[in-house]
């Protein structure tokens, strides 16, 4: 389908109207001048080499050159085959736990770094899907709204750290609510949440959040990071393991039961971290079964442009206009 890229330039075609009016004004003026010069037969003899036909032809050729240049600036184009600014996919909101417990080293180098590794693997496979990111600990914050710019997604994931959330804790319910609010609440499909956490701690708001999410048709897949046996939390600031008020080493354990419950109630899948590639493959397998919608991929549509052809014809006509004389040619008599 043909379309103009710069339609605002087409208004320039209106300049042709005053040019045509000016041309006819000049023709009238020239006729009046001829009459005022005196004897018509003498005037005809003196101007017998002049061709009014060529004069008119030169003007209309120049008029066509102006019109073609304006059309070239407007850039007539057609979309390339297979090129589209919209693609089929789903919306994926990620809730990433950045609480201090995610610094536990039962999964080397620590739970948080492994979570980032999983996320990067998933991002590499998302293709036409959109992604957003929420980080949480004692509070939940939207780090990145839904976007098809997966390069930016990797940057936000790389910067996720416990320092991003000033209040410590594990408010999974708040994180899920914020993810849900970031999705299109008018749709009851095409959307999912990936919850990546060790699930430690009890969140009183979690049950209400799960019910709200289920009502809006959001599927939650949970990824458990850590071990049920638990591990001490290494503090890079003190270069030692965290201790409670009584001086005992704090042990953080993976809460699989809670993560399984969230996945089950929302129609999702619970996945225990084993290795990044395996977890990413399982998540992508789940996303591939979901119904897709047309989403803006963020890519510019590719077009076949035709402005150069307009310019080429304009250049040829300009050369022709230069060649056309205003005097009659001997081998062709033009009045």
CSV table of C-alpha atoms in Angstrom, one decimal:
chain,number,residue,atom,x,y,z
A,1,UNK,CA,0.0,0.0,0.0
A,2,UNK,CA,1.4,3.4,-1.0
A,3,UNK,CA,1.7,6.2,1.5
A,4,UNK,CA,3.6,9.4,2.0
A,5,UNK,CA,6.1,9.6,4.8
A,6,UNK,CA,6.0,13.5,5.1
A,7,UNK,CA,2.4,14.4,4.2
A,8,UNK,CA,2.9,17.9,5.5
A,9,UNK,CA,5.1,18.6,2.5
A,10,UNK,CA,2.2,18.0,0.1
A,11,UNK,CA,0.8,21.4,1.0
A,12,UNK,CA,3.6,22.8,-1.0
A,13,UNK,CA,1.7,21.7,-4.1
A,14,UNK,CA,-0.6,24.7,-3.5
A,15,UNK,CA,2.2,26.9,-4.7
A,16,UNK,CA,1.4,25.6,-8.3
A,17,UNK,CA,-1.9,27.6,-8.3
A,18,UNK,CA,-0.4,31.1,-8.0
A,19,UNK,CA,2.4,30.1,-10.4
A,20,UNK,CA,-0.2,29.2,-13.0
A,21,UNK,CA,-2.1,32.4,-12.4
A,22,UNK,CA,1.1,34.4,-12.7
A,23,UNK,CA,1.9,32.7,-16.0
A,24,UNK,CA,-1.5,33.6,-17.5
A,25,UNK,CA,-1.0,37.1,-16.2
A,26,UNK,CA,2.4,37.3,-18.0
A,27,UNK,CA,0.8,36.0,-21.2
A,28,UNK,CA,-1.9,38.7,-21.0
A,29,UNK,CA,0.7,41.4,-20.3
A,30,UNK,CA,2.7,40.3,-23.4
A,31,UNK,CA,-0.3,40.5,-25.6
A,32,UNK,CA,-1.1,44.0,-24.4
A,33,UNK,CA,2.5,45.1,-25.0
A,34,UNK,CA,2.4,43.7,-28.6
A,35,UNK,CA,-0.8,45.7,-29.3
A,36,UNK,CA,0.7,48.9,-27.9
A,37,UNK,CA,3.9,48.5,-30.1
A,38,UNK,CA,2.0,49.7,-33.2
A,39,UNK,CA,1.4,48.0,-36.6
A,40,UNK,CA,0.5,44.4,-36.0
A,41,UNK,CA,2.1,43.2,-39.3
A,42,UNK,CA,5.4,44.9,-38.5
A,43,UNK,CA,5.4,43.5,-34.9
A,44,UNK,CA,4.8,40.0,-36.4
A,45,UNK,CA,7.7,40.4,-38.7
A,46,UNK,CA,10.0,41.6,-35.9
A,47,UNK,CA,9.0,38.6,-33.7
A,48,UNK,CA,8.6,36.0,-36.3
A,49,UNK,CA,11.5,33.9,-34.8
A,50,UNK,CA,9.8,33.8,-31.4
A,51,UNK,CA,7.7,30.7,-30.5
A,52,UNK,CA,4.9,31.2,-27.9
A,53,UNK,CA,4.4,27.4,-28.0
A,54,UNK,CA,7.9,26.8,-26.7
A,55,UNK,CA,7.5,29.5,-24.1
A,56,UNK,CA,4.4,27.8,-22.8
A,57,UNK,CA,6.1,24.4,-23.0
A,58,UNK,CA,9.1,25.6,-20.9
A,59,UNK,CA,6.8,26.9,-18.2
A,60,UNK,CA,4.8,23.7,-17.9
A,61,UNK,CA,8.0,21.7,-17.8
A,62,UNK,CA,9.3,23.9,-14.9
A,63,UNK,CA,5.9,23.5,-13.2
A,64,UNK,CA,6.2,19.7,-13.4
A,65,UNK,CA,9.8,19.9,-11.9
A,66,UNK,CA,8.5,21.9,-8.9
A,67,UNK,CA,5.6,19.4,-8.4
A,68,UNK,CA,8.0,16.4,-8.6
A,69,UNK,CA,10.4,17.9,-6.1
A,70,UNK,CA,7.6,18.4,-3.6
A,71,UNK,CA,6.4,14.8,-4.1
A,72,UNK,CA,10.0,13.6,-3.6
A,73,UNK,CA,10.2,15.5,-0.3
A,74,UNK,CA,6.9,13.9,0.8
A,75,UNK,CA,8.6,10.5,0.0
A,76,UNK,CA,6.1,8.1,-1.5
A,77,UNK,CA,6.8,4.6,-0.1
A,78,UNK,CA,5.4,1.1,0.4
A,79,UNK,CA,6.1,-1.3,3.3
A,80,UNK,CA,8.7,-4.1,2.6
A,81,UNK,CA,7.4,-7.6,2.6
A,82,UNK,CA,7.4,-9.1,6.0
A,83,UNK,CA,8.1,-5.8,7.7
A,84,UNK,CA,5.7,-4.8,10.5
A,85,UNK,CA,5.9,-2.5,13.6
A,86,UNK,CA,3.6,-4.9,15.4
A,87,UNK,CA,4.3,-8.5,16.4
A,88,UNK,CA,2.6,-11.3,18.3
A,89,UNK,CA,3.6,-11.8,21.9
A,90,UNK,CA,2.7,-11.6,25.6
A,91,UNK,CA,3.4,-9.2,28.4
A,92,UNK,CA,5.8,-10.5,31.1
A,93,UNK,CA,6.3,-8.7,34.4
A,94,UNK,CA,9.3,-9.9,36.5
A,95,UNK,CA,9.2,-9.6,40.3
A,96,UNK,CA,12.9,-9.9,41.4
A,97,UNK,CA,13.7,-10.4,45.1
A,98,UNK,CA,16.7,-8.2,46.1
A,99,UNK,CA,16.4,-8.6,49.8
A,100,UNK,CA,19.5,-9.4,51.9
A,101,UNK,CA,18.6,-13.1,52.0
A,102,UNK,CA,19.3,-13.2,48.3
A,103,UNK,CA,23.0,-12.7,49.1
A,104,UNK,CA,23.1,-16.2,50.6
A,105,UNK,CA,25.8,-18.4,49.0
A,106,UNK,CA,24.1,-21.8,49.0
A,107,UNK,CA,24.0,-21.2,45.2
A,108,UNK,CA,27.3,-19.8,44.0
A,109,UNK,CA,28.2,-17.0,43.8
A,110,UNK,CA,24.9,-16.1,45.5
A,111,UNK,CA,21.2,-16.3,45.0
A,112,UNK,CA,20.8,-12.8,43.5
A,113,UNK,CA,23.6,-13.3,40.9
A,114,UNK,CA,22.1,-16.6,39.8
A,115,UNK,CA,18.7,-14.9,39.6
A,116,UNK,CA,20.1,-12.3,37.3
A,117,UNK,CA,21.7,-15.0,35.2
A,118,UNK,CA,18.4,-16.7,34.8
A,119,UNK,CA,16.7,-13.5,33.8
A,120,UNK,CA,19.3,-12.7,31.2
A,121,UNK,CA,18.8,-16.1,29.7
A,122,UNK,CA,15.1,-15.5,29.6
A,123,UNK,CA,15.5,-12.0,28.1
A,124,UNK,CA,17.6,-13.5,25.3
A,125,UNK,CA,14.7,-15.8,24.3
A,126,UNK,CA,11.8,-13.3,24.8
A,127,UNK,CA,11.9,-12.2,21.1
A,128,UNK,CA,8.6,-10.5,20.3
A,129,UNK,CA,7.3,-10.4,23.9
A,130,UNK,CA,7.4,-7.3,26.2
A,131,UNK,CA,9.0,-7.2,29.6
A,132,UNK,CA,8.8,-5.1,32.8
A,133,UNK,CA,10.7,-5.3,36.0
A,134,UNK,CA,9.8,-4.8,39.7
A,135,UNK,CA,12.4,-5.2,42.4
A,136,UNK,CA,11.3,-5.8,46.0
A,137,UNK,CA,12.5,-6.5,49.5
A,138,UNK,CA,10.6,-4.7,52.4
A,139,UNK,CA,9.0,-2.5,49.7
A,140,UNK,CA,8.3,-3.0,46.0
A,141,UNK,CA,9.5,-0.6,43.2
A,142,UNK,CA,8.8,-0.5,39.5
A,143,UNK,CA,12.3,-0.4,37.9
A,144,UNK,CA,11.2,-0.7,34.3
A,145,UNK,CA,7.7,-0.5,32.8
A,146,UNK,CA,6.7,-2.9,30.0
A,147,UNK,CA,8.9,-2.5,27.0
A,148,UNK,CA,10.0,-4.3,23.9
A,149,UNK,CA,13.5,-2.8,24.3
A,150,UNK,CA,15.1,-6.0,25.7
A,151,UNK,CA,18.6,-4.4,25.6
A,152,UNK,CA,17.4,-1.9,28.3
A,153,UNK,CA,15.9,-4.8,30.3
A,154,UNK,CA,19.4,-6.3,30.6
A,155,UNK,CA,20.7,-3.1,31.9
A,156,UNK,CA,18.1,-2.8,34.6
A,157,UNK,CA,18.6,-6.4,35.7
A,158,UNK,CA,22.4,-5.8,36.0
A,159,UNK,CA,21.7,-2.8,38.3
A,160,UNK,CA,19.4,-4.7,40.6
A,161,UNK,CA,20.8,-4.9,44.2
A,162,UNK,CA,19.7,-4.8,47.8
A,163,UNK,CA,20.7,-1.1,47.9
A,164,UNK,CA,17.8,-0.4,45.4
A,165,UNK,CA,15.3,-0.9,48.2
A,166,UNK,CA,15.9,1.0,51.4
A,167,UNK,CA,13.6,-1.2,53.6
A,168,UNK,CA,14.5,-4.9,54.1
A,169,UNK,CA,12.1,-7.8,54.2
A,170,UNK,CA,10.2,-9.8,51.7
A,171,UNK,CA,6.8,-8.3,50.6
A,172,UNK,CA,5.9,-10.7,47.8
A,173,UNK,CA,2.2,-9.6,48.0
A,174,UNK,CA,3.2,-5.9,47.3
A,175,UNK,CA,5.5,-7.0,44.4
A,176,UNK,CA,2.7,-9.1,42.8
A,177,UNK,CA,0.2,-6.2,43.2
A,178,UNK,CA,2.6,-3.8,41.5
A,179,UNK,CA,3.3,-6.2,38.7
A,180,UNK,CA,-0.4,-6.6,38.2
A,181,UNK,CA,-1.0,-2.9,38.1
A,182,UNK,CA,1.7,-2.5,35.5
A,183,UNK,CA,-0.1,-4.9,33.2
A,184,UNK,CA,-3.3,-4.2,31.1
A,185,UNK,CA,-6.1,-4.8,33.6
A,186,UNK,CA,-8.7,-4.7,30.8
A,187,UNK,CA,-7.4,-8.0,29.4
A,188,UNK,CA,-7.7,-11.3,31.1
A,189,UNK,CA,-5.1,-13.1,29.0
A,190,UNK,CA,-1.8,-12.4,27.2
A,191,UNK,CA,0.0,-11.6,30.4
A,192,UNK,CA,2.1,-13.4,33.1
A,193,UNK,CA,4.3,-12.6,36.1
A,194,UNK,CA,7.7,-14.3,36.8
A,195,UNK,CA,8.4,-14.3,40.5
A,196,UNK,CA,12.1,-15.0,41.4
A,197,UNK,CA,12.7,-15.2,45.1
A,198,UNK,CA,13.7,-17.5,47.9
A,199,UNK,CA,10.3,-16.9,49.4
A,200,UNK,CA,11.6,-16.4,52.9
A,201,UNK,CA,9.3,-14.6,55.4
A,202,UNK,CA,5.5,-14.6,55.7
A,203,UNK,CA,3.6,-11.8,53.9
A,204,UNK,CA,0.2,-11.3,55.3
A,205,UNK,CA,-0.9,-9.5,52.1
A,206,UNK,CA,0.0,-12.4,49.9
A,207,UNK,CA,-3.3,-14.2,49.9
A,208,UNK,CA,-5.2,-11.1,48.9
A,209,UNK,CA,-2.7,-10.3,46.2
A,210,UNK,CA,-3.1,-13.8,44.8
A,211,UNK,CA,-6.9,-13.5,44.7
A,212,UNK,CA,-6.6,-10.1,42.9
A,213,UNK,CA,-4.2,-11.5,40.3
A,214,UNK,CA,-6.3,-14.6,39.6
A,215,UNK,CA,-9.3,-12.3,39.1
A,216,UNK,CA,-7.5,-10.4,36.4
A,217,UNK,CA,-6.4,-13.6,34.6
A,218,UNK,CA,-2.6,-13.2,35.4
A,219,UNK,CA,-0.6,-16.4,35.5
A,220,UNK,CA,2.3,-16.4,37.9
A,221,UNK,CA,5.3,-18.7,37.4
A,222,UNK,CA,7.6,-18.9,40.4
A,223,UNK,CA,11.3,-19.6,40.4
A,224,UNK,CA,12.7,-20.8,43.7
A,225,UNK,CA,16.3,-19.6,44.4
A,226,UNK,CA,18.1,-21.3,47.3
A,227,UNK,CA,18.0,-24.5,49.2
A,228,UNK,CA,15.5,-25.8,51.8
A,229,UNK,CA,18.5,-26.6,54.1
A,230,UNK,CA,19.4,-22.9,54.2
A,231,UNK,CA,22.5,-20.9,54.3
A,232,UNK,CA,24.0,-18.0,56.2
A,233,UNK,CA,23.8,-14.5,54.7
A,234,UNK,CA,27.2,-13.1,53.8
A,235,UNK,CA,27.5,-9.3,54.4
A,236,UNK,CA,30.0,-7.8,51.9
A,237,UNK,CA,30.2,-4.6,54.1
A,238,UNK,CA,31.3,-6.3,57.3
A,239,UNK,CA,33.0,-9.2,55.3
A,240,UNK,CA,31.2,-11.6,57.7
A,241,UNK,CA,28.0,-13.6,58.0
A,242,UNK,CA,24.9,-11.7,59.3
A,243,UNK,CA,24.0,-12.3,63.0
A,244,UNK,CA,20.8,-11.7,65.0
A,245,UNK,CA,20.6,-9.5,68.1
A,246,UNK,CA,21.8,-12.5,70.2
A,247,UNK,CA,24.9,-13.0,68.1
A,248,UNK,CA,23.6,-16.1,66.3
A,249,UNK,CA,24.3,-16.5,62.6
A,250,UNK,CA,21.2,-15.9,60.6
A,251,UNK,CA,20.2,-18.8,58.4
A,252,UNK,CA,17.9,-18.2,55.4
A,253,UNK,CA,16.0,-21.1,53.8
A,254,UNK,CA,14.1,-21.5,50.6
A,255,UNK,CA,10.3,-21.5,51.2
A,256,UNK,CA,9.2,-23.8,48.5
A,257,UNK,CA,5.7,-24.4,50.0
A,258,UNK,CA,4.7,-20.8,49.5
A,259,UNK,CA,6.1,-20.5,46.0
A,260,UNK,CA,4.3,-23.7,45.0
A,261,UNK,CA,1.0,-22.3,46.4
A,262,UNK,CA,1.3,-19.0,44.4
A,263,UNK,CA,1.9,-20.9,41.2
A,264,UNK,CA,-0.9,-23.4,41.8
A,265,UNK,CA,-3.5,-20.8,42.6
A,266,UNK,CA,-2.7,-18.7,39.5
A,267,UNK,CA,-2.4,-21.6,37.0
A,268,UNK,CA,1.4,-21.2,36.8
A,269,UNK,CA,4.4,-23.5,37.4
A,270,UNK,CA,6.9,-23.6,40.2
A,271,UNK,CA,10.5,-24.2,39.1
A,272,UNK,CA,13.3,-24.9,41.5
A,273,UNK,CA,16.6,-23.4,40.3
A,274,UNK,CA,19.0,-26.0,39.0
A,275,UNK,CA,20.9,-24.1,36.2
A,276,UNK,CA,20.1,-21.0,34.2
A,277,UNK,CA,19.6,-22.6,30.8
A,278,UNK,CA,17.2,-25.3,32.1
A,279,UNK,CA,15.1,-22.8,34.0
A,280,UNK,CA,14.9,-20.4,31.1
A,281,UNK,CA,13.9,-23.2,28.8
A,282,UNK,CA,11.1,-24.2,31.1
A,283,UNK,CA,9.8,-20.6,31.4
A,284,UNK,CA,9.9,-20.1,27.6
A,285,UNK,CA,8.0,-23.4,27.1
A,286,UNK,CA,5.3,-22.1,29.4
A,287,UNK,CA,5.2,-18.7,27.5
A,288,UNK,CA,5.0,-20.5,24.1
A,289,UNK,CA,1.7,-22.1,25.2
A,290,UNK,CA,0.0,-18.8,26.0
A,291,UNK,CA,-2.3,-17.0,23.6
A,292,UNK,CA,-0.5,-14.1,21.8
A,293,UNK,CA,-1.7,-10.6,21.0
A,294,UNK,CA,-0.5,-7.9,18.6
A,295,UNK,CA,2.0,-5.7,20.5
A,296,UNK,CA,4.2,-2.8,19.5
A,297,UNK,CA,7.7,-4.3,19.1
A,298,UNK,CA,9.3,-0.9,19.2
A,299,UNK,CA,11.0,-1.6,15.8
A,300,UNK,CA,10.6,0.8,13.0
A,301,UNK,CA,8.8,-0.5,9.9
A,302,UNK,CA,11.0,-0.9,6.8
A,303,UNK,CA,9.9,0.7,3.6
A,304,UNK,CA,10.7,0.9,-0.1
A,305,UNK,CA,11.1,4.6,-0.9
A,306,UNK,CA,10.4,6.1,-4.4
A,307,UNK,CA,11.7,9.7,-3.8
A,308,UNK,CA,14.7,9.1,-6.0
A,309,UNK,CA,12.6,8.4,-9.0
A,310,UNK,CA,10.7,11.7,-8.6
A,311,UNK,CA,14.0,13.5,-8.4
A,312,UNK,CA,15.4,11.6,-11.5
A,313,UNK,CA,12.4,12.6,-13.6
A,314,UNK,CA,12.6,16.2,-12.3
A,315,UNK,CA,16.3,16.3,-13.3
A,316,UNK,CA,15.6,15.0,-16.8
A,317,UNK,CA,12.7,17.5,-17.3
A,318,UNK,CA,15.0,20.3,-16.1
A,319,UNK,CA,17.6,19.3,-18.7
A,320,UNK,CA,14.9,19.2,-21.3
A,321,UNK,CA,13.7,22.7,-20.3
A,322,UNK,CA,17.2,24.1,-20.7
A,323,UNK,CA,17.4,22.6,-24.2
A,324,UNK,CA,14.0,23.9,-25.4
A,325,UNK,CA,14.6,27.2,-27.1
A,326,UNK,CA,12.2,30.1,-27.2
A,327,UNK,CA,12.9,30.6,-30.9
A,328,UNK,CA,11.4,28.5,-33.7
A,329,UNK,CA,13.6,25.7,-34.9
A,330,UNK,CA,14.2,25.6,-38.7
A,331,UNK,CA,13.3,21.9,-39.0
A,332,UNK,CA,10.1,22.4,-37.0
A,333,UNK,CA,7.7,25.3,-37.3
A,334,UNK,CA,5.9,26.2,-34.1
A,335,UNK,CA,3.6,29.1,-33.8
